[in-house]
Amino acid sequence: MSEIANGPVRLGMVDAPDQPTPSDALADLYRGFERELLVPLWTEIGDLMPAHPRSKAVPHLWRWKHLLELADQAGHLVPVGRGGERRAIALANPSLGGRPFATPTLWAAIQYLMPGENAPEHRHTQHAFRFVVEGEGVWTVVGRDPVPMGRGDFLPQAGWNWHAHHNAADRPMAWIDGLDIPFQYQTEAQFFEFGREAISEAEHSTPARSRSERLWGHPGLRPIAAQAGRSGSPLLRYAWADTDRALADQLALADEGHPGVVEPGHAAVRYTNPATGGDVLPTIRAEMHRVSRGGETAPRRQTGSAVYQVFDGSGRVTVGDKSWSVTRGDLFVVPSWTAFSATSEASASDSDSGALDLFAFSDAPVFEALGLDRTEGPSA
Ligand code: GTQ
Ligand code: FE2
C-alpha cells in the first residue's frame, strides 16, 4: 500500500500475469486508485493469495557455543534490573528485518543469570516457557511458587502469571526462553505489568519440587479440588527424568514389536496440560524427539513455524535446502511449510546411547485453533 501511496503510478510496473493492456485510460484509472488509497486485487493476488505458504523466515542455525560465550560476556557487562527486566538475548531470523524474532510468531532467547542474581517480578500476556540444556541453580518463581530448573527440565509459564527468577548457586546459569512475542505483537493485544521490587524470603527458598508439581505432577491423577487456571498448564515443571523414561520406554516397546513410535528409531512426546490433555500453552506446542543411534526421520513439513534445540547427542539436520551438523545446545529454525528431517550421528564425545535428542517448540496450537494446520509426512 505504501508503494502505491509514495510511488509513481504502478502502470507498467505490474508483473502479475493477465494484466490489462496499458493505455492512457488505464493510467488514469490507476491514478484514481492512488488518489483514493485503493488497491485492486488483480495486481496483488499472487502475493496475497499464494498457491502454498511462502515463509518470510529462512532456515537458520545458531551455535550454542557462541550464544553461551556472548551471554557470559553480557553477564559481566549488563546488569539485570527494573526496566530491561531480563538478561535475555534473542535469536533474530536473518530475513525478518533485524527484529528479535526467530520466526514470524516465535521468540527464542538465551537467558543468563550470574551467581546470586535476581530477575525482577513482572507479568505479561505473552505465553512463555523455559528449557534447560545444561546447568542448574536457578529457581523461577511463578505465582509465588519457586520452581527448580535443571538439565532437561521444561517449564511452561502461561500468560499473566507473576514471575521472577533467582540464581541460588555460585555459578552462572543459562537456559532458553520461548515466547509468543512476535505473534502477540501482531495481535496488538499485549499487556505488561511490573511486580514487587523484591520477592519475599520464602520465595527465595530452593525446594527440590515446586508446589505445582506436588499438586499436578502425578501421571493420570488429577487433584479433584484444584483449580487449573484460565489458560495454560498448571504444572510448572516437566522433569527430565520423566521425559527420558517416556522416550526410552517407547523405543524399547518398538524393539519388542509393539506400536507407539512415530516411525522406526524415532520416539516423541508432547508436553501436555494435565487438566485438559491439550497443548501446554495456548499458542505454543512443545515436544521432545529422540532419534536412536543411526536412526533417521522421514522429511515432514507443516504449516506454522518451529524452533529446535539439540538437547543431547549429535547428528545432521536438514531444513529445506539447508543442512547442518549439530551438537548439544545448537538451535535452528524450521519455517512454515519447509521440510525437516534429522539423522543421528553418534560422535566420540557423545554420552552413552548415541541417540539424538531434539527439543522442539512451535506455534501449532494457533494454526489448529484456526483450522490452518496442514501436514505432509509422518504425523507426529
Ligand atoms: O524471563 O520473563 O526471553 O519476560 C523475554 C521476555 C524472558 C522472562 C524473555 C521475558 C522473559
Ligand atoms: Fe517475563
mmCIF file of C-alpha atoms and ligand atoms in Angstrom:
data_model
loop_
_atom_site.group_PDB
_atom_site.id
_atom_site.type_symbol
_atom_site.label_atom_id
_atom_site.label_comp_id
_atom_site.label_asym_id
_atom_site.label_seq_id
_atom_site.Cartn_x
_atom_site.Cartn_y
_atom_site.Cartn_z
ATOM 1 C CA MET A 1 0.000 0.000 0.000
ATOM 2 C CA SER A 2 2.848 2.394 0.859
ATOM 3 C CA GLU A 3 4.289 1.671 -2.578
ATOM 4 C CA ILE A 4 1.073 2.988 -4.067
ATOM 5 C CA ALA A 5 0.890 5.972 -1.748
ATOM 6 C CA ASN A 6 4.514 7.017 -2.164
ATOM 7 C CA GLY A 7 5.473 5.823 -5.582
ATOM 8 C CA PRO A 8 4.571 6.717 -9.119
ATOM 9 C CA VAL A 9 1.609 5.161 -10.863
ATOM 10 C CA ARG A 10 2.245 1.436 -10.970
ATOM 11 C CA LEU A 11 1.203 1.057 -14.565
ATOM 12 C CA GLY A 12 3.949 -0.809 -16.369
ATOM 13 C CA MET A 13 5.475 -1.943 -13.068
ATOM 14 C CA VAL A 14 2.906 -4.644 -12.562
ATOM 15 C CA ASP A 15 4.482 -8.008 -13.381
ATOM 16 C CA ALA A 16 1.473 -10.091 -12.377
ATOM 17 C CA PRO A 17 0.004 -12.219 -15.181
ATOM 18 C CA ASP A 18 -3.144 -11.356 -17.147
ATOM 19 C CA GLN A 19 -2.865 -7.592 -16.698
ATOM 20 C CA PRO A 20 -4.976 -5.234 -18.820
ATOM 21 C CA THR A 21 -3.427 -3.624 -21.902
ATOM 22 C CA PRO A 22 -1.624 -0.388 -20.941
ATOM 23 C CA SER A 23 -3.308 2.767 -22.135
ATOM 24 C CA ASP A 24 -3.779 6.387 -21.103
ATOM 25 C CA ALA A 25 -7.214 5.475 -19.780
ATOM 26 C CA LEU A 26 -5.741 2.680 -17.630
ATOM 27 C CA ALA A 27 -3.052 5.043 -16.316
ATOM 28 C CA ASP A 28 -5.809 7.460 -15.401
ATOM 29 C CA LEU A 29 -7.704 4.691 -13.590
ATOM 30 C CA TYR A 30 -4.586 3.747 -11.595
ATOM 31 C CA ARG A 31 -4.000 7.413 -10.672
ATOM 32 C CA GLY A 32 -7.567 7.456 -9.397
ATOM 33 C CA PHE A 33 -6.891 4.390 -7.243
ATOM 34 C CA GLU A 34 -3.754 6.040 -5.878
ATOM 35 C CA ARG A 35 -5.559 9.271 -5.059
ATOM 36 C CA GLU A 36 -8.323 7.439 -3.177
ATOM 37 C CA LEU A 37 -5.919 4.969 -1.478
ATOM 38 C CA LEU A 38 -7.341 1.974 -3.270
ATOM 39 C CA VAL A 39 -5.516 -1.144 -4.449
ATOM 40 C CA PRO A 40 -7.032 -3.562 -6.950
ATOM 41 C CA LEU A 41 -6.796 -7.274 -6.229
ATOM 42 C CA TRP A 42 -5.603 -8.147 -9.753
ATOM 43 C CA THR A 43 -2.154 -6.595 -9.249
ATOM 44 C CA GLU A 44 -1.610 -8.163 -5.820
ATOM 45 C CA ILE A 45 -3.260 -11.571 -5.870
ATOM 46 C CA GLY A 46 -0.088 -13.611 -6.467
ATOM 47 C CA ASP A 47 1.481 -12.168 -3.305
ATOM 48 C CA LEU A 48 -1.650 -12.029 -1.149
ATOM 49 C CA MET A 49 -3.039 -15.434 -2.039
ATOM 50 C CA PRO A 50 -0.111 -17.704 -2.949
ATOM 51 C CA ALA A 51 -0.684 -21.305 -4.041
ATOM 52 C CA HIS A 52 1.229 -22.514 -0.980
ATOM 53 C CA PRO A 53 2.890 -20.902 2.081
ATOM 54 C CA ARG A 54 5.926 -18.735 1.328
ATOM 55 C CA SER A 55 7.592 -18.025 4.636
ATOM 56 C CA LYS A 56 9.274 -14.701 5.242
ATOM 57 C CA ALA A 57 11.584 -16.564 7.648
ATOM 58 C CA VAL A 58 14.525 -18.659 6.444
ATOM 59 C CA PRO A 59 16.098 -21.782 7.935
ATOM 60 C CA HIS A 60 18.982 -20.711 10.174
ATOM 61 C CA LEU A 61 21.294 -22.248 12.782
ATOM 62 C CA TRP A 62 22.784 -20.682 15.911
ATOM 63 C CA ARG A 63 25.670 -22.431 17.653
ATOM 64 C CA TRP A 64 25.182 -22.829 21.409
ATOM 65 C CA LYS A 65 28.903 -22.329 21.984
ATOM 66 C CA HIS A 66 28.696 -18.810 20.533
ATOM 67 C CA LEU A 67 25.474 -17.943 22.351
ATOM 68 C CA LEU A 68 26.953 -19.043 25.654
ATOM 69 C CA GLU A 69 30.148 -17.033 25.173
ATOM 70 C CA LEU A 70 28.198 -13.871 24.362
ATOM 71 C CA ALA A 71 25.718 -14.429 27.207
ATOM 72 C CA ASP A 72 28.632 -14.766 29.628
ATOM 73 C CA GLN A 73 30.167 -11.552 28.276
ATOM 74 C CA ALA A 74 26.796 -9.855 28.822
ATOM 75 C CA GLY A 75 26.744 -11.312 32.337
ATOM 76 C CA HIS A 76 29.841 -9.312 33.172
ATOM 77 C CA LEU A 77 28.731 -6.083 31.481
ATOM 78 C CA VAL A 78 24.956 -5.762 31.634
ATOM 79 C CA PRO A 79 23.063 -5.573 34.940
ATOM 80 C CA VAL A 80 19.675 -7.234 35.430
ATOM 81 C CA GLY A 81 17.041 -4.973 36.907
ATOM 82 C CA ARG A 82 13.892 -2.939 36.552
ATOM 83 C CA GLY A 83 13.329 -1.688 33.023
ATOM 84 C CA GLY A 84 15.359 -4.139 30.972
ATOM 85 C CA GLU A 85 13.953 -6.860 33.235
ATOM 86 C CA ARG A 86 15.872 -9.814 31.837
ATOM 87 C CA ARG A 87 19.347 -10.611 30.506
ATOM 88 C CA ALA A 88 17.756 -12.345 27.529
ATOM 89 C CA ILE A 89 19.335 -12.294 24.078
ATOM 90 C CA ALA A 90 17.001 -13.209 21.238
ATOM 91 C CA LEU A 91 17.650 -15.127 18.026
ATOM 92 C CA ALA A 92 16.924 -12.827 15.077
ATOM 93 C CA ASN A 93 15.976 -14.625 11.887
ATOM 94 C CA PRO A 94 18.156 -13.083 9.137
ATOM 95 C CA SER A 95 15.196 -12.415 6.858
ATOM 96 C CA LEU A 96 12.882 -10.765 9.395
ATOM 97 C CA GLY A 97 14.358 -7.292 9.134
ATOM 98 C CA GLY A 98 16.675 -7.441 12.150
ATOM 99 C CA ARG A 99 13.738 -7.815 14.542
ATOM 100 C CA PRO A 100 14.336 -10.128 17.534
ATOM 101 C CA PHE A 101 12.059 -12.759 16.036
ATOM 102 C CA ALA A 102 13.235 -16.336 15.425
ATOM 103 C CA THR A 103 10.144 -16.907 13.281
ATOM 104 C CA PRO A 104 7.156 -14.704 12.366
ATOM 105 C CA THR A 105 5.380 -15.961 15.540
ATOM 106 C CA LEU A 106 8.059 -17.196 17.974
ATOM 107 C CA TRP A 107 10.669 -15.616 20.233
ATOM 108 C CA ALA A 108 13.636 -17.731 21.275
ATOM 109 C CA ALA A 109 16.337 -16.352 23.558
ATOM 110 C CA ILE A 110 19.219 -17.393 25.738
ATOM 111 C CA GLN A 111 18.842 -16.019 29.258
ATOM 112 C CA TYR A 112 21.715 -15.762 31.743
ATOM 113 C CA LEU A 113 21.891 -15.132 35.476
ATOM 114 C CA MET A 114 25.097 -14.617 37.449
ATOM 115 C CA PRO A 115 25.540 -16.153 40.924
ATOM 116 C CA GLY A 116 23.135 -14.612 43.434
ATOM 117 C CA GLU A 117 21.357 -12.501 40.830
ATOM 118 C CA ASN A 118 17.622 -11.796 40.764
ATOM 119 C CA ALA A 119 15.486 -11.068 37.715
ATOM 120 C CA PRO A 120 12.646 -8.859 38.988
ATOM 121 C CA GLU A 121 8.994 -9.850 39.148
ATOM 122 C CA HIS A 122 6.658 -8.963 36.291
ATOM 123 C CA ARG A 123 3.791 -10.378 34.278
ATOM 124 C CA HIS A 124 2.643 -10.143 30.679
ATOM 125 C CA THR A 125 0.048 -11.600 28.372
ATOM 126 C CA GLN A 126 2.743 -13.365 26.345
ATOM 127 C CA HIS A 127 2.873 -17.102 26.977
ATOM 128 C CA ALA A 128 6.322 -18.388 27.820
ATOM 129 C CA PHE A 129 8.429 -21.391 28.739
ATOM 130 C CA ARG A 130 11.982 -22.134 29.804
ATOM 131 C CA PHE A 131 14.029 -25.121 28.727
ATOM 132 C CA VAL A 132 17.364 -26.097 30.246
ATOM 133 C CA VAL A 133 20.048 -27.727 28.124
ATOM 134 C CA GLU A 134 22.709 -27.639 30.846
ATOM 135 C CA GLY A 135 23.294 -26.320 34.331
ATOM 136 C CA GLU A 136 21.248 -25.806 37.466
ATOM 137 C CA GLY A 137 20.891 -23.444 40.378
ATOM 138 C CA VAL A 138 18.154 -21.080 39.171
ATOM 139 C CA TRP A 139 14.621 -21.161 40.557
ATOM 140 C CA THR A 140 11.870 -19.460 38.595
ATOM 141 C CA VAL A 141 9.180 -18.177 40.924
ATOM 142 C CA VAL A 142 5.797 -18.365 39.191
ATOM 143 C CA GLY A 143 2.781 -17.130 41.142
ATOM 144 C CA ARG A 144 4.990 -17.172 44.282
ATOM 145 C CA ASP A 145 5.820 -20.877 43.761
ATOM 146 C CA PRO A 146 9.603 -21.471 43.467
ATOM 147 C CA VAL A 147 10.319 -23.995 40.678
ATOM 148 C CA PRO A 148 13.778 -25.562 40.287
ATOM 149 C CA MET A 149 15.393 -25.528 36.852
ATOM 150 C CA GLY A 150 17.768 -28.340 35.887
ATOM 151 C CA ARG A 151 19.083 -30.025 32.755
ATOM 152 C CA GLY A 152 16.277 -31.347 30.563
ATOM 153 C CA ASP A 153 13.513 -29.657 32.535
ATOM 154 C CA PHE A 154 10.714 -27.938 30.637
ATOM 155 C CA LEU A 155 8.967 -25.117 32.498
ATOM 156 C CA PRO A 156 5.836 -23.620 30.944
ATOM 157 C CA GLN A 157 4.511 -20.330 32.223
ATOM 158 C CA ALA A 158 1.166 -19.251 30.833
ATOM 159 C CA GLY A 159 0.482 -15.570 30.224
ATOM 160 C CA TRP A 160 -0.392 -13.150 33.027
ATOM 161 C CA ASN A 161 1.297 -15.135 35.814
ATOM 162 C CA TRP A 162 3.675 -13.123 38.000
ATOM 163 C CA HIS A 163 7.226 -14.427 37.634
ATOM 164 C CA ALA A 164 10.768 -13.717 38.782
ATOM 165 C CA HIS A 165 13.974 -15.754 38.631
ATOM 166 C CA HIS A 166 16.846 -16.082 41.081
ATOM 167 C CA ASN A 167 20.187 -17.831 40.910
ATOM 168 C CA ALA A 168 20.893 -19.551 44.236
ATOM 169 C CA ALA A 169 24.108 -21.188 43.008
ATOM 170 C CA ASP A 170 27.693 -19.966 42.966
ATOM 171 C CA ARG A 171 27.914 -20.368 39.200
ATOM 172 C CA PRO A 172 26.223 -18.560 36.321
ATOM 173 C CA MET A 173 23.357 -20.397 34.639
ATOM 174 C CA ALA A 174 21.974 -20.217 31.085
ATOM 175 C CA TRP A 175 18.721 -21.519 29.643
ATOM 176 C CA ILE A 176 16.444 -20.792 26.706
ATOM 177 C CA ASP A 177 13.153 -18.914 26.751
ATOM 178 C CA GLY A 178 10.418 -19.456 24.198
ATOM 179 C CA LEU A 179 7.592 -16.933 23.973
ATOM 180 C CA ASP A 180 4.866 -15.939 21.531
ATOM 181 C CA ILE A 181 6.129 -12.313 21.473
ATOM 182 C CA PRO A 182 6.121 -11.911 17.652
ATOM 183 C CA PHE A 183 2.632 -13.394 17.404
ATOM 184 C CA GLN A 184 1.213 -11.199 20.149
ATOM 185 C CA TYR A 185 2.983 -8.183 18.621
ATOM 186 C CA GLN A 186 0.809 -8.711 15.523
ATOM 187 C CA THR A 187 -2.358 -9.106 17.590
ATOM 188 C CA GLU A 188 -1.881 -5.699 19.282
ATOM 189 C CA ALA A 189 -3.434 -7.197 22.406
ATOM 190 C CA GLN A 190 -0.425 -7.285 24.776
ATOM 191 C CA PHE A 191 -0.389 -6.108 28.384
ATOM 192 C CA PHE A 192 2.581 -5.888 30.777
ATOM 193 C CA GLU A 193 2.908 -5.028 34.484
ATOM 194 C CA PHE A 194 5.846 -4.626 36.843
ATOM 195 C CA GLY A 195 5.609 -6.640 40.064
ATOM 196 C CA ARG A 196 7.098 -6.129 43.509
ATOM 197 C CA GLU A 197 10.581 -4.671 43.766
ATOM 198 C CA ALA A 198 11.767 -7.773 45.621
ATOM 199 C CA ILE A 199 10.222 -11.169 46.177
ATOM 200 C CA SER A 200 9.913 -12.440 49.769
ATOM 201 C CA GLU A 201 12.385 -14.551 51.737
ATOM 202 C CA ALA A 202 10.053 -17.547 51.397
ATOM 203 C CA GLU A 203 10.069 -17.216 47.620
ATOM 204 C CA HIS A 204 13.864 -17.252 47.681
ATOM 205 C CA SER A 205 13.718 -20.804 49.023
ATOM 206 C CA THR A 206 15.109 -23.648 46.933
ATOM 207 C CA PRO A 207 12.740 -26.644 47.176
ATOM 208 C CA ALA A 208 13.511 -29.756 45.125
ATOM 209 C CA ARG A 209 9.916 -29.704 43.814
ATOM 210 C CA SER A 210 7.514 -26.836 43.286
ATOM 211 C CA ARG A 211 4.061 -26.799 44.886
ATOM 212 C CA SER A 212 2.624 -27.131 41.351
ATOM 213 C CA GLU A 213 4.466 -30.441 40.870
ATOM 214 C CA ARG A 214 3.290 -31.765 44.220
ATOM 215 C CA LEU A 215 -0.298 -30.987 43.231
ATOM 216 C CA TRP A 216 -0.347 -31.718 39.478
ATOM 217 C CA GLY A 217 2.726 -33.839 38.777
ATOM 218 C CA HIS A 218 1.285 -37.330 39.184
ATOM 219 C CA PRO A 219 0.635 -39.145 35.874
ATOM 220 C CA GLY A 220 -3.035 -39.779 35.272
ATOM 221 C CA LEU A 221 -4.092 -38.377 38.612
ATOM 222 C CA ARG A 222 -5.979 -35.122 38.682
ATOM 223 C CA PRO A 223 -6.366 -33.339 42.013
ATOM 224 C CA ILE A 224 -10.150 -33.129 42.356
ATOM 225 C CA ALA A 225 -10.376 -29.848 44.235
ATOM 226 C CA ALA A 226 -7.611 -27.906 42.467
ATOM 227 C CA GLN A 227 -8.292 -25.037 40.081
ATOM 228 C CA ALA A 228 -6.334 -25.339 36.842
ATOM 229 C CA GLY A 229 -6.317 -21.642 35.958
ATOM 230 C CA ARG A 230 -7.676 -19.915 32.908
ATOM 231 C CA SER A 231 -5.110 -20.840 30.253
ATOM 232 C CA GLY A 232 -2.021 -22.973 30.040
ATOM 233 C CA SER A 233 -0.728 -25.801 32.160
ATOM 234 C CA PRO A 234 -0.966 -25.640 35.971
ATOM 235 C CA LEU A 235 2.106 -27.924 36.091
ATOM 236 C CA LEU A 236 5.146 -25.649 36.175
ATOM 237 C CA ARG A 237 7.916 -28.201 35.668
ATOM 238 C CA TYR A 238 8.160 -31.301 33.476
ATOM 239 C CA ALA A 239 11.218 -33.003 34.927
ATOM 240 C CA TRP A 240 13.784 -34.586 32.622
ATOM 241 C CA ALA A 241 13.681 -37.988 34.367
ATOM 242 C CA ASP A 242 10.015 -38.426 33.308
ATOM 243 C CA THR A 243 10.598 -37.304 29.701
ATOM 244 C CA ASP A 244 13.653 -39.529 29.378
ATOM 245 C CA ARG A 245 11.806 -42.584 30.701
ATOM 246 C CA ALA A 246 8.856 -41.997 28.354
ATOM 247 C CA LEU A 247 11.156 -41.881 25.322
ATOM 248 C CA ALA A 248 13.209 -44.884 26.428
ATOM 249 C CA ASP A 249 10.026 -46.913 27.021
ATOM 250 C CA GLN A 250 8.668 -46.022 23.559
ATOM 251 C CA LEU A 251 11.831 -47.230 21.830
ATOM 252 C CA ALA A 252 12.029 -50.372 23.990
ATOM 253 C CA LEU A 253 8.405 -51.226 23.184
ATOM 254 C CA ALA A 254 9.160 -50.798 19.487
ATOM 255 C CA ASP A 255 12.108 -53.180 19.844
ATOM 256 C CA GLU A 256 9.669 -55.693 21.342
ATOM 257 C CA GLY A 257 7.404 -55.281 18.310
ATOM 258 C CA HIS A 258 4.751 -53.017 19.842
ATOM 259 C CA PRO A 259 3.428 -49.756 18.350
ATOM 260 C CA GLY A 260 3.932 -46.271 19.769
ATOM 261 C CA VAL A 261 6.884 -44.687 17.979
ATOM 262 C CA VAL A 262 6.468 -42.091 15.222
ATOM 263 C CA GLU A 263 8.492 -44.240 12.851
ATOM 264 C CA PRO A 264 11.242 -46.833 13.379
ATOM 265 C CA GLY A 265 14.002 -45.339 15.541
ATOM 266 C CA HIS A 266 12.044 -42.150 16.268
ATOM 267 C CA ALA A 267 10.258 -41.703 19.585
ATOM 268 C CA ALA A 268 8.490 -38.484 20.526
ATOM 269 C CA VAL A 269 6.418 -36.995 23.323
ATOM 270 C CA ARG A 270 4.432 -33.800 23.563
ATOM 271 C CA TYR A 271 4.230 -31.784 26.777
ATOM 272 C CA THR A 272 0.555 -31.508 27.686
ATOM 273 C CA ASN A 273 -1.643 -29.706 30.158
ATOM 274 C CA PRO A 274 -2.634 -32.326 32.799
ATOM 275 C CA ALA A 275 -6.014 -30.641 33.268
ATOM 276 C CA THR A 276 -7.015 -30.833 29.584
ATOM 277 C CA GLY A 277 -4.665 -33.214 27.764
ATOM 278 C CA GLY A 278 -4.173 -30.441 25.199
ATOM 279 C CA ASP A 279 -1.125 -28.336 24.441
ATOM 280 C CA VAL A 280 0.779 -26.966 27.378
ATOM 281 C CA LEU A 281 0.268 -23.334 26.305
ATOM 282 C CA PRO A 282 -2.480 -21.742 24.181
ATOM 283 C CA THR A 283 -0.055 -20.557 21.499
ATOM 284 C CA ILE A 284 2.966 -22.839 21.859
ATOM 285 C CA ARG A 285 3.407 -26.594 21.391
ATOM 286 C CA ALA A 286 6.476 -28.245 22.895
ATOM 287 C CA GLU A 287 7.857 -31.716 22.240
ATOM 288 C CA MET A 288 10.925 -33.892 22.786
ATOM 289 C CA HIS A 289 12.075 -36.186 19.980
ATOM 290 C CA ARG A 290 14.616 -39.000 20.228
ATOM 291 C CA VAL A 291 16.255 -40.379 17.106
ATOM 292 C CA SER A 292 18.022 -43.544 18.157
ATOM 293 C CA ARG A 293 21.615 -44.376 17.185
ATOM 294 C CA GLY A 294 21.893 -44.499 13.412
ATOM 295 C CA GLY A 295 18.202 -43.565 13.070
ATOM 296 C CA GLU A 296 16.726 -41.198 10.531
ATOM 297 C CA THR A 297 13.411 -39.324 10.374
ATOM 298 C CA ALA A 298 11.407 -39.029 7.165
ATOM 299 C CA PRO A 299 11.063 -35.479 5.795
ATOM 300 C CA ARG A 300 7.999 -33.746 7.145
ATOM 301 C CA ARG A 301 6.560 -30.305 6.646
ATOM 302 C CA GLN A 302 3.697 -28.434 8.200
ATOM 303 C CA THR A 303 2.116 -25.021 8.298
ATOM 304 C CA GLY A 304 3.429 -22.854 11.106
ATOM 305 C CA SER A 305 6.995 -22.441 12.259
ATOM 306 C CA ALA A 306 9.190 -24.167 14.820
ATOM 307 C CA VAL A 307 12.446 -23.739 16.710
ATOM 308 C CA TYR A 308 14.569 -26.752 17.696
ATOM 309 C CA GLN A 309 17.341 -27.137 20.219
ATOM 310 C CA VAL A 310 19.635 -30.151 20.305
ATOM 311 C CA PHE A 311 19.328 -31.493 23.832
ATOM 312 C CA ASP A 312 21.723 -34.408 23.562
ATOM 313 C CA GLY A 313 23.808 -36.278 21.029
ATOM 314 C CA SER A 314 24.918 -35.201 17.579
ATOM 315 C CA GLY A 315 23.539 -35.521 14.118
ATOM 316 C CA ARG A 316 22.671 -33.927 10.844
ATOM 317 C CA VAL A 317 19.505 -31.931 10.343
ATOM 318 C CA THR A 318 18.054 -30.803 7.033
ATOM 319 C CA VAL A 319 15.683 -27.854 6.811
ATOM 320 C CA GLY A 320 14.528 -27.026 3.283
ATOM 321 C CA ASP A 321 17.686 -26.502 1.231
ATOM 322 C CA LYS A 322 19.945 -26.158 4.294
ATOM 323 C CA SER A 323 21.715 -28.943 6.152
ATOM 324 C CA TRP A 324 23.896 -28.744 9.255
ATOM 325 C CA SER A 325 25.879 -30.994 11.568
ATOM 326 C CA VAL A 326 24.588 -30.201 15.021
ATOM 327 C CA THR A 327 25.557 -30.908 18.590
ATOM 328 C CA ARG A 328 24.352 -30.179 22.116
ATOM 329 C CA GLY A 329 22.655 -26.813 22.530
ATOM 330 C CA ASP A 330 22.597 -25.768 18.878
ATOM 331 C CA LEU A 331 19.357 -24.032 17.857
ATOM 332 C CA PHE A 332 17.730 -23.852 14.448
ATOM 333 C CA VAL A 333 14.557 -22.586 12.818
ATOM 334 C CA VAL A 334 12.114 -24.538 10.652
ATOM 335 C CA PRO A 335 9.951 -22.039 8.736
ATOM 336 C CA SER A 336 6.384 -22.737 7.676
ATOM 337 C CA TRP A 337 5.862 -25.465 5.068
ATOM 338 C CA THR A 338 9.597 -26.254 4.987
ATOM 339 C CA ALA A 339 10.653 -29.906 5.067
ATOM 340 C CA PHE A 340 12.561 -31.059 8.121
ATOM 341 C CA SER A 341 14.432 -34.304 8.753
ATOM 342 C CA ALA A 342 17.117 -35.460 11.175
ATOM 343 C CA THR A 343 19.719 -38.217 11.341
ATOM 344 C CA SER A 344 21.569 -39.189 14.483
ATOM 345 C CA GLU A 345 25.334 -39.463 14.056
ATOM 346 C CA ALA A 346 26.965 -40.516 17.280
ATOM 347 C CA SER A 347 30.318 -38.841 17.767
ATOM 348 C CA ALA A 348 33.100 -39.970 20.106
ATOM 349 C CA SER A 349 32.336 -37.203 22.608
ATOM 350 C CA ASP A 350 28.647 -38.112 22.953
ATOM 351 C CA SER A 351 27.379 -39.774 26.067
ATOM 352 C CA ASP A 352 26.131 -43.372 26.282
ATOM 353 C CA SER A 353 23.200 -44.091 23.947
ATOM 354 C CA GLY A 354 24.266 -42.424 20.704
ATOM 355 C CA ALA A 355 20.742 -41.064 20.299
ATOM 356 C CA LEU A 356 19.969 -37.563 19.072
ATOM 357 C CA ASP A 357 17.508 -35.805 21.406
ATOM 358 C CA LEU A 358 15.762 -32.777 19.913
ATOM 359 C CA PHE A 359 13.648 -30.352 21.893
ATOM 360 C CA ALA A 360 11.126 -28.587 19.619
ATOM 361 C CA PHE A 361 8.593 -25.827 20.034
ATOM 362 C CA SER A 362 6.140 -24.437 17.525
ATOM 363 C CA ASP A 363 3.072 -22.269 17.033
ATOM 364 C CA ALA A 364 0.931 -25.308 16.089
ATOM 365 C CA PRO A 365 -1.889 -24.629 18.614
ATOM 366 C CA VAL A 366 -2.663 -21.332 16.883
ATOM 367 C CA PHE A 367 -2.893 -22.986 13.481
ATOM 368 C CA GLU A 368 -5.018 -25.853 14.797
ATOM 369 C CA ALA A 369 -7.391 -23.475 16.578
ATOM 370 C CA LEU A 370 -7.931 -21.594 13.311
ATOM 371 C CA GLY A 371 -8.176 -24.631 11.051
ATOM 372 C CA LEU A 372 -4.948 -23.664 9.260
ATOM 373 C CA ASP A 373 -2.934 -26.755 10.193
ATOM 374 C CA ARG A 374 -1.682 -28.933 7.365
ATOM 375 C CA THR A 375 0.980 -31.626 7.489
ATOM 376 C CA GLU A 376 2.884 -33.740 4.967
ATOM 377 C CA GLY A 377 4.912 -36.709 6.183
ATOM 378 C CA PRO A 378 4.745 -38.807 9.370
ATOM 379 C CA SER A 379 2.095 -37.325 11.648
ATOM 380 C CA ALA A 380 3.968 -36.688 14.871
HETATM 381 O O1 GTQ B 1 12.099 -14.446 31.685
HETATM 382 O O2 GTQ B 1 10.343 -13.241 31.999
HETATM 383 O O3 GTQ B 1 13.309 -14.071 26.961
HETATM 384 O O4 GTQ B 1 9.566 -11.632 30.066
HETATM 385 C C1 GTQ B 1 11.608 -12.479 27.170
HETATM 386 C C2 GTQ B 1 10.655 -11.848 27.985
HETATM 387 C C3 GTQ B 1 12.262 -13.816 29.040
HETATM 388 C C4 GTQ B 1 11.236 -13.650 31.266
HETATM 389 C C5 GTQ B 1 12.399 -13.455 27.720
HETATM 390 C C6 GTQ B 1 10.503 -12.237 29.308
HETATM 391 C C7 GTQ B 1 11.322 -13.218 29.849
HETATM 392 FE FE FE2 B 2 8.617 -12.440 31.597
#
